[in-house]
PDB file of C-alpha atoms in Angstrom:
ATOM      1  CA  UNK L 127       0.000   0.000   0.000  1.00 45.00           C
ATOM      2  CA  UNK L 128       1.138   3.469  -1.323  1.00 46.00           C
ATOM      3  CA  UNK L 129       0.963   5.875   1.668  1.00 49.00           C
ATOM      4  CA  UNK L 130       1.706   9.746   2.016  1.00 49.00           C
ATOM      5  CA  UNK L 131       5.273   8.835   3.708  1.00 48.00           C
ATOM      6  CA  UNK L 132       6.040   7.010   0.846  1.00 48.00           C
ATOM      7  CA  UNK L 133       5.144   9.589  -1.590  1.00 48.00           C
ATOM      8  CA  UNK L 134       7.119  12.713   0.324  1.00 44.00           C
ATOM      9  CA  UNK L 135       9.835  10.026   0.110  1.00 48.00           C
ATOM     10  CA  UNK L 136      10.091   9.498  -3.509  1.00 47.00           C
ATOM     11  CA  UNK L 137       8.845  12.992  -4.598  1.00 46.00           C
ATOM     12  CA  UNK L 138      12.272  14.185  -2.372  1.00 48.00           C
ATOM     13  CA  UNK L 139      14.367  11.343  -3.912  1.00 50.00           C
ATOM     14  CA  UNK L 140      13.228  12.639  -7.689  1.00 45.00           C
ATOM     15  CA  UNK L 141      13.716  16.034  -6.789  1.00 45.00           C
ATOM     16  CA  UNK L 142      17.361  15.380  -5.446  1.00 46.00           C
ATOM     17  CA  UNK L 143      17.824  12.952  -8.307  1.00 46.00           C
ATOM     18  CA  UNK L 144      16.510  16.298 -10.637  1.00 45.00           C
ATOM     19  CA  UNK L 145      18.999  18.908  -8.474  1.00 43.00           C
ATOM     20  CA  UNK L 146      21.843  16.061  -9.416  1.00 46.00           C
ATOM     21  CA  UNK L 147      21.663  16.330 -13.057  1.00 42.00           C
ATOM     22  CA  UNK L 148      22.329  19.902 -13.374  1.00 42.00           C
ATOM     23  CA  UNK L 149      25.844  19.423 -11.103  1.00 43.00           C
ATOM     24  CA  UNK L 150      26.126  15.947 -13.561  1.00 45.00           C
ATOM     25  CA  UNK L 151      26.361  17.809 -16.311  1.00 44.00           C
ATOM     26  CA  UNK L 152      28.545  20.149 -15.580  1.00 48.00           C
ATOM     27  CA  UNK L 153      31.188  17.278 -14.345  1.00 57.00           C
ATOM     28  CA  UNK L 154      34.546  16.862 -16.424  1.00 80.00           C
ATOM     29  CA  UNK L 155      34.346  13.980 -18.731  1.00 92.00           C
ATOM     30  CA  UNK L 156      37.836  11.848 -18.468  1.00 95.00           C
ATOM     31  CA  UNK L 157      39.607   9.901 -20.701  1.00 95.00           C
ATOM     32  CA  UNK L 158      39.055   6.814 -18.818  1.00 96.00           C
ATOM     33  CA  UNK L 159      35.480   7.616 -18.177  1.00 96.00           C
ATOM     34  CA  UNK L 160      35.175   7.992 -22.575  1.00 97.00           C
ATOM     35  CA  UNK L 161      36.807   4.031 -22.981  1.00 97.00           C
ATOM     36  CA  UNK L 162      34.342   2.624 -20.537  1.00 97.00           C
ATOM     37  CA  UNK L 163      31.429   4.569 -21.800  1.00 98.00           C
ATOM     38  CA  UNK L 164      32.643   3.013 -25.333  1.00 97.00           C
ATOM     39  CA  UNK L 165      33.176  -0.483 -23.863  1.00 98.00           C
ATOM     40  CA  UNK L 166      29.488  -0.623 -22.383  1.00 98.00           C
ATOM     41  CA  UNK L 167      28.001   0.617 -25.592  1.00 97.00           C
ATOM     42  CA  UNK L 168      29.993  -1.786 -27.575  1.00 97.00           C
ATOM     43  CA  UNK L 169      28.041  -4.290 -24.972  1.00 97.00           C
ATOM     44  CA  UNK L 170      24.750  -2.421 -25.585  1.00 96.00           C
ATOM     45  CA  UNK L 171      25.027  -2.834 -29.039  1.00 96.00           C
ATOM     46  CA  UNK L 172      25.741  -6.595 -29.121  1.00 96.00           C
ATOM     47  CA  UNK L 173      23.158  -7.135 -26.537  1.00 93.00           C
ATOM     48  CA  UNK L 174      20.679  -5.511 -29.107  1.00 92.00           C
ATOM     49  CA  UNK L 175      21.905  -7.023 -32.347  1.00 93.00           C
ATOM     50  CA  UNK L 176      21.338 -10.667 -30.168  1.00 92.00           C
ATOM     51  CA  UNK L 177      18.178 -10.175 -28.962  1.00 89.00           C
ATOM     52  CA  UNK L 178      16.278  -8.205 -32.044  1.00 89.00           C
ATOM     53  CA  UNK L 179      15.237  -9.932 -35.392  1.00 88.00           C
ATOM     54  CA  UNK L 180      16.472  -7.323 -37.846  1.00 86.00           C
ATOM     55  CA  UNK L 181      19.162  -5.209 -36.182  1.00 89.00           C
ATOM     56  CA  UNK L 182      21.958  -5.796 -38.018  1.00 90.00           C
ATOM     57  CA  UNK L 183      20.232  -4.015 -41.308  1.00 88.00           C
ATOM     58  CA  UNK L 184      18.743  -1.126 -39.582  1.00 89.00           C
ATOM     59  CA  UNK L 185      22.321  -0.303 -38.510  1.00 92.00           C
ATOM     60  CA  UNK L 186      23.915  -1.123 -42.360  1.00 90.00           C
ATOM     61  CA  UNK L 187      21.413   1.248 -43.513  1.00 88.00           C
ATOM     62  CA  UNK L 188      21.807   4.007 -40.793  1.00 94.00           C
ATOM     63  CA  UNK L 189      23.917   7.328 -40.966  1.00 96.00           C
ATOM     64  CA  UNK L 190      24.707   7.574 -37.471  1.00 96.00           C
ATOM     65  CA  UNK L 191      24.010   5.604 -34.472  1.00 97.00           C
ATOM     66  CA  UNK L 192      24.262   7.020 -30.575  1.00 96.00           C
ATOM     67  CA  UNK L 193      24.164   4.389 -28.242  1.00 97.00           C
ATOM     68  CA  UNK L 194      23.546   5.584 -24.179  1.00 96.00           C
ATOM     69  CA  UNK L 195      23.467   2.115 -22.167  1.00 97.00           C
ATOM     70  CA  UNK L 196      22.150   2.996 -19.010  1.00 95.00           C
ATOM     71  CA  UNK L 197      19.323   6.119 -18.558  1.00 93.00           C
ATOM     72  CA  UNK L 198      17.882   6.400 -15.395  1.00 93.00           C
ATOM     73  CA  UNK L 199      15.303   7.806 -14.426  1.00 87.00           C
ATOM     74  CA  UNK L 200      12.794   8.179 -11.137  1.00 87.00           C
ATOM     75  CA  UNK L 201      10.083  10.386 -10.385  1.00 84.00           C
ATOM     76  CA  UNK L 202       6.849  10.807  -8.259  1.00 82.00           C
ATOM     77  CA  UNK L 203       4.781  13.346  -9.826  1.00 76.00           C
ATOM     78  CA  UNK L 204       8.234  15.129 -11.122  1.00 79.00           C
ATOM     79  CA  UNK L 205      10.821  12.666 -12.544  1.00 82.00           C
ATOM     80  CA  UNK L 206      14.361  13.024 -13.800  1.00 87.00           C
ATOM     81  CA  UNK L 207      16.639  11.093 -15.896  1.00 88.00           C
ATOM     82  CA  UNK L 208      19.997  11.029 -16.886  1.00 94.00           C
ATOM     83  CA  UNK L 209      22.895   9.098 -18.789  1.00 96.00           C
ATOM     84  CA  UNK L 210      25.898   9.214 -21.077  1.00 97.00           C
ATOM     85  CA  UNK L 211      25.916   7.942 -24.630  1.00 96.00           C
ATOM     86  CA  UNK L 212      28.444   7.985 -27.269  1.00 97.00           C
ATOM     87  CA  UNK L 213      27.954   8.842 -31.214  1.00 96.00           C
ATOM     88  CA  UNK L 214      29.681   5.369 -32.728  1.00 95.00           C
ATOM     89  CA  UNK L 215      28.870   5.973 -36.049  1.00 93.00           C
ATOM     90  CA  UNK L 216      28.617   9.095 -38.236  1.00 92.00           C
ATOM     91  CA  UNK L 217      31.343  11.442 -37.442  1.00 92.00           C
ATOM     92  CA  UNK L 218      35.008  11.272 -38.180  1.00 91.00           C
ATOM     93  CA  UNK L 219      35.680  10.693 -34.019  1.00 92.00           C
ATOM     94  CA  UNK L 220      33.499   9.709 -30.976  1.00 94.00           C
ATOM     95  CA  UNK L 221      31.187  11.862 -29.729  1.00 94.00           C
ATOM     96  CA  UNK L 222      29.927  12.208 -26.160  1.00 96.00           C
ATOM     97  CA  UNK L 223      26.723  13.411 -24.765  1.00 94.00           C
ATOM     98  CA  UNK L 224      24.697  13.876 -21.615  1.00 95.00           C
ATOM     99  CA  UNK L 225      21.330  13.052 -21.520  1.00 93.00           C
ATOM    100  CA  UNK L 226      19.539  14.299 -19.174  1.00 91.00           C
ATOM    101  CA  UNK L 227      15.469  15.321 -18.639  1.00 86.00           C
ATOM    102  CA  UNK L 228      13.160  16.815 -16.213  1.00 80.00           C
ATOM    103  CA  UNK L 229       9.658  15.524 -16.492  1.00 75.00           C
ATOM    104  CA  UNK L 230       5.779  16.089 -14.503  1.00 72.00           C
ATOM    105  CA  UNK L 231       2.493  14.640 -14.958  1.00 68.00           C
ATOM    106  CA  UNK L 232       2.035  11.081 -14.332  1.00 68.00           C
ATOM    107  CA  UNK L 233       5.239   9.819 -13.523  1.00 73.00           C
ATOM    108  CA  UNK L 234       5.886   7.263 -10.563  1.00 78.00           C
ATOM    109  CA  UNK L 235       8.923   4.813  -9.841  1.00 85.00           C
ATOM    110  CA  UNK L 236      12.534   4.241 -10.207  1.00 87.00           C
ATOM    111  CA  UNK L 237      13.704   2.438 -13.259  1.00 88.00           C
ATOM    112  CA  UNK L 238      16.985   2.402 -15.528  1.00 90.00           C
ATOM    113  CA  UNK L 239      17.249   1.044 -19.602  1.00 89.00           C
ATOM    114  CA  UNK L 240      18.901   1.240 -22.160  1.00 93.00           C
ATOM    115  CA  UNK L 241      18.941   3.208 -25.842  1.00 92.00           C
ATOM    116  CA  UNK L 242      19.767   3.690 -29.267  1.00 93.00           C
ATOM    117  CA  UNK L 243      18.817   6.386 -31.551  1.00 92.00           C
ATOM    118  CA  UNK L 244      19.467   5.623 -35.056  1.00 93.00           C
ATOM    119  CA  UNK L 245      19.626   8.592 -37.800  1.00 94.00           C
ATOM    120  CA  UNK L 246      19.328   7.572 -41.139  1.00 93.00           C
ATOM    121  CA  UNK L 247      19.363  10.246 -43.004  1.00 93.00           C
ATOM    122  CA  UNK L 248      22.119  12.965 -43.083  1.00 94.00           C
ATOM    123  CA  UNK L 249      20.313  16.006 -42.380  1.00 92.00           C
ATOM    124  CA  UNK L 250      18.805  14.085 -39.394  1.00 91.00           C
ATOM    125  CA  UNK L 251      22.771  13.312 -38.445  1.00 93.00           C
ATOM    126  CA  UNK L 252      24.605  16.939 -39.429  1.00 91.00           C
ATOM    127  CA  UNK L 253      21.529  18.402 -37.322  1.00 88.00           C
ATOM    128  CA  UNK L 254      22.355  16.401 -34.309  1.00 87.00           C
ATOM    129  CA  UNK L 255      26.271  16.644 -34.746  1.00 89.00           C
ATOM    130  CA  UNK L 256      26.222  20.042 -35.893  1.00 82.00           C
ATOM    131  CA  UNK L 257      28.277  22.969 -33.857  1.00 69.00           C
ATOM    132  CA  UNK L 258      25.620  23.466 -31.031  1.00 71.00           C
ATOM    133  CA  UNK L 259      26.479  22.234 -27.775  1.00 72.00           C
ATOM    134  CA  UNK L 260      22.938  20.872 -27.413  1.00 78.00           C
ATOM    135  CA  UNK L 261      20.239  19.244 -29.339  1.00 75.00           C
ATOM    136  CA  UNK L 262      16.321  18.466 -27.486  1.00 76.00           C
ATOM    137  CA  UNK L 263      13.854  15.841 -29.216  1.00 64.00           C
ATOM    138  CA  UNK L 264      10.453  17.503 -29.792  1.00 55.00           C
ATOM    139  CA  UNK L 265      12.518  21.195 -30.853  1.00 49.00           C
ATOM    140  CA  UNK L 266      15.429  20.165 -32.395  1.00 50.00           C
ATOM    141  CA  UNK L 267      13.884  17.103 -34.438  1.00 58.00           C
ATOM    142  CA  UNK L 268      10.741  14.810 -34.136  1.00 66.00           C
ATOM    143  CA  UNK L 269      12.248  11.209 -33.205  1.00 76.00           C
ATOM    144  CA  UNK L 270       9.974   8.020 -33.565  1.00 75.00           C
ATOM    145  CA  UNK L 271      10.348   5.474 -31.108  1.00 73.00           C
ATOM    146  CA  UNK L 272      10.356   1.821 -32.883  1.00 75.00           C
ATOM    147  CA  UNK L 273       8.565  -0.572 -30.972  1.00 66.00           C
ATOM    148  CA  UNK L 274      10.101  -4.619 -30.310  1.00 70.00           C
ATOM    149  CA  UNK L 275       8.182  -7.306 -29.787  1.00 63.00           C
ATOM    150  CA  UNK L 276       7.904 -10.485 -27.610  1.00 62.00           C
ATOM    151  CA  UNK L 277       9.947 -12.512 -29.747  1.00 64.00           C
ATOM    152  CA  UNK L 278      12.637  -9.965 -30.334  1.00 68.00           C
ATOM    153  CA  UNK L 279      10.953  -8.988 -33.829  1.00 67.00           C
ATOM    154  CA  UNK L 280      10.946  -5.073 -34.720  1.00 70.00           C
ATOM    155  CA  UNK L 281       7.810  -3.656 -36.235  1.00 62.00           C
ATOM    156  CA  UNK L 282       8.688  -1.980 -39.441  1.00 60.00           C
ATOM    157  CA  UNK L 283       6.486   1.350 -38.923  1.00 64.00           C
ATOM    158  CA  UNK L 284       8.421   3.391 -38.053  1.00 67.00           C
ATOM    159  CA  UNK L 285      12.154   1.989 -39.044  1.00 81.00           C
ATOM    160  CA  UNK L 286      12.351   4.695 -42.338  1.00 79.00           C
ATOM    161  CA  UNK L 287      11.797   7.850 -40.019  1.00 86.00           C
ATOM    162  CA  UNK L 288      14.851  10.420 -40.276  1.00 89.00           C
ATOM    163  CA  UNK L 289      15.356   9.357 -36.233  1.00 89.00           C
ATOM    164  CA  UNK L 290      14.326   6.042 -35.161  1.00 89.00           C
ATOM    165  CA  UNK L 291      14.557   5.402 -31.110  1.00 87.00           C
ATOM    166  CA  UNK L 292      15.005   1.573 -29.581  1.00 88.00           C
ATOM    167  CA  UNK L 293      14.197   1.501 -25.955  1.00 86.00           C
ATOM    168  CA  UNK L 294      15.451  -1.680 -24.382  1.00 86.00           C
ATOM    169  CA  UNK L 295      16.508  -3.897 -20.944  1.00 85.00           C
ATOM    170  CA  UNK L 296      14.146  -2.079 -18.748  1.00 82.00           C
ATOM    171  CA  UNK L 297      14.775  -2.582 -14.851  1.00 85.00           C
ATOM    172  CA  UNK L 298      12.795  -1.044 -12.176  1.00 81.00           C
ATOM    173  CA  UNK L 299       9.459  -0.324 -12.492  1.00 77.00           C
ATOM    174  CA  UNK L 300       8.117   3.610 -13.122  1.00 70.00           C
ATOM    175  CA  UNK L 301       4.718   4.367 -14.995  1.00 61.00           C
ATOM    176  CA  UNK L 302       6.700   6.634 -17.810  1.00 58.00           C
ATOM    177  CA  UNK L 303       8.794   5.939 -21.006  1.00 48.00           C
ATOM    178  CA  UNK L 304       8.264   9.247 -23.014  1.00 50.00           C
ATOM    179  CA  UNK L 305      11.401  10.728 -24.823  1.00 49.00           C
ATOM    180  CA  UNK L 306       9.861  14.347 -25.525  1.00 56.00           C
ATOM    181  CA  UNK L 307      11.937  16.819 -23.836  1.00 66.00           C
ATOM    182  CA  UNK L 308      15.305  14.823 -23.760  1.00 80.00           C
ATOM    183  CA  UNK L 309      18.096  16.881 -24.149  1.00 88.00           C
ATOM    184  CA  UNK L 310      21.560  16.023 -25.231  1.00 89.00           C
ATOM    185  CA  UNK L 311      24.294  17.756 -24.615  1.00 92.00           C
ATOM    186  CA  UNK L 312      28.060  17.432 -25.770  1.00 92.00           C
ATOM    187  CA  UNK L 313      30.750  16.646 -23.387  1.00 92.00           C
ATOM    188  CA  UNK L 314      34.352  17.204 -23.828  1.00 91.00           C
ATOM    189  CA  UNK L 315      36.700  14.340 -23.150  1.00 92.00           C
ATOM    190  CA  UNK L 316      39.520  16.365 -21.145  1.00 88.00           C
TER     191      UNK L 316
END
């Protein structure tokens, strides 16, 4: 049973989680911190392509791909998430990003996943690479979220769209998976 206690509790734990990004995002972004951010989305990737009927060719067929392998995100009533993801294909080097939102409305829970954005076309890509520091689905670019099912097949809907999203490995439970608002930000390996 859900009681008020509970509620203050996680409404303070989403706020604090919220307060976090902000100082998150302003962190330095080593070196050492890039090669293991590669080396789990080189497992992110592999864990997709083993589990979903069909990855392989919407990657041969994509422009870019950024891959972030853990997002977290909690909230009760306002919810937060964050995580790191890394460009692997499309530009000349590795990019990095933050990924962070704030979110209200119906949002309740703790829960982390993982995901890939795939740009196939190269506006979609020189738009998201291009000299600003930050990019936001929903103002920067519309992104359509592909959906997997049961037996690891992808429905083909959406898989043409300029920016196609895969949401995958959810843990935790929280009653929200929207992407609108999600803003990326580029970090600088020092």
């Amino acid at each position: 049973m859900f009681n008020r206690k509970m509620s203050v509790g996680l409404l303070g734990g989403a706020l604090a989680f919220g307060l976090t990004l902000s100082g998150q995002a302003m962190a330095k972004f080593t070196a050492e911190e890039a090669a293991e951010l590669d080396a789990e989305a080189k497992a992110t990737l592999a864990q997709f392509v083993a589990e979903t009927k069909g990855a392989e060719e919407v990657f041969a067929n994509a422009k870019g791909v950024l891959v972030c392998p853990k997002i977290r995100k909690a909230g009760a009533g306002v919810g937060a998430e964050r995580g790191k993801c890394v460009l692997t294909s499309g530009a000349d080097e590795r990019l990095y990003y933050q990924s962070t939102a704030l979110k209200t409305g119906m949002i309740l829970g703790v829960a982390s996943h993982s995901m890939i954005l795939v740009m196939n076309s190269d506006e979609a890509l020189a738009k998201f690479t291009s000299g600003k520091r930050e990019w936001e689905f929903g103002v920067d670019a519309s992104v359509a979220v592909a959906k997997i099912g049961a037996g690891g097949d992808l429905d083909t809907t959406n898989l043409k769209k300029d920016i196609v999203s895969f949401i995958f490995g959810e843990k935790g439970l929280i009653a929200d998976v929207t992407w609108e608002g999600s803003r990326f930000k580029k970090l600088d390996v020092e």
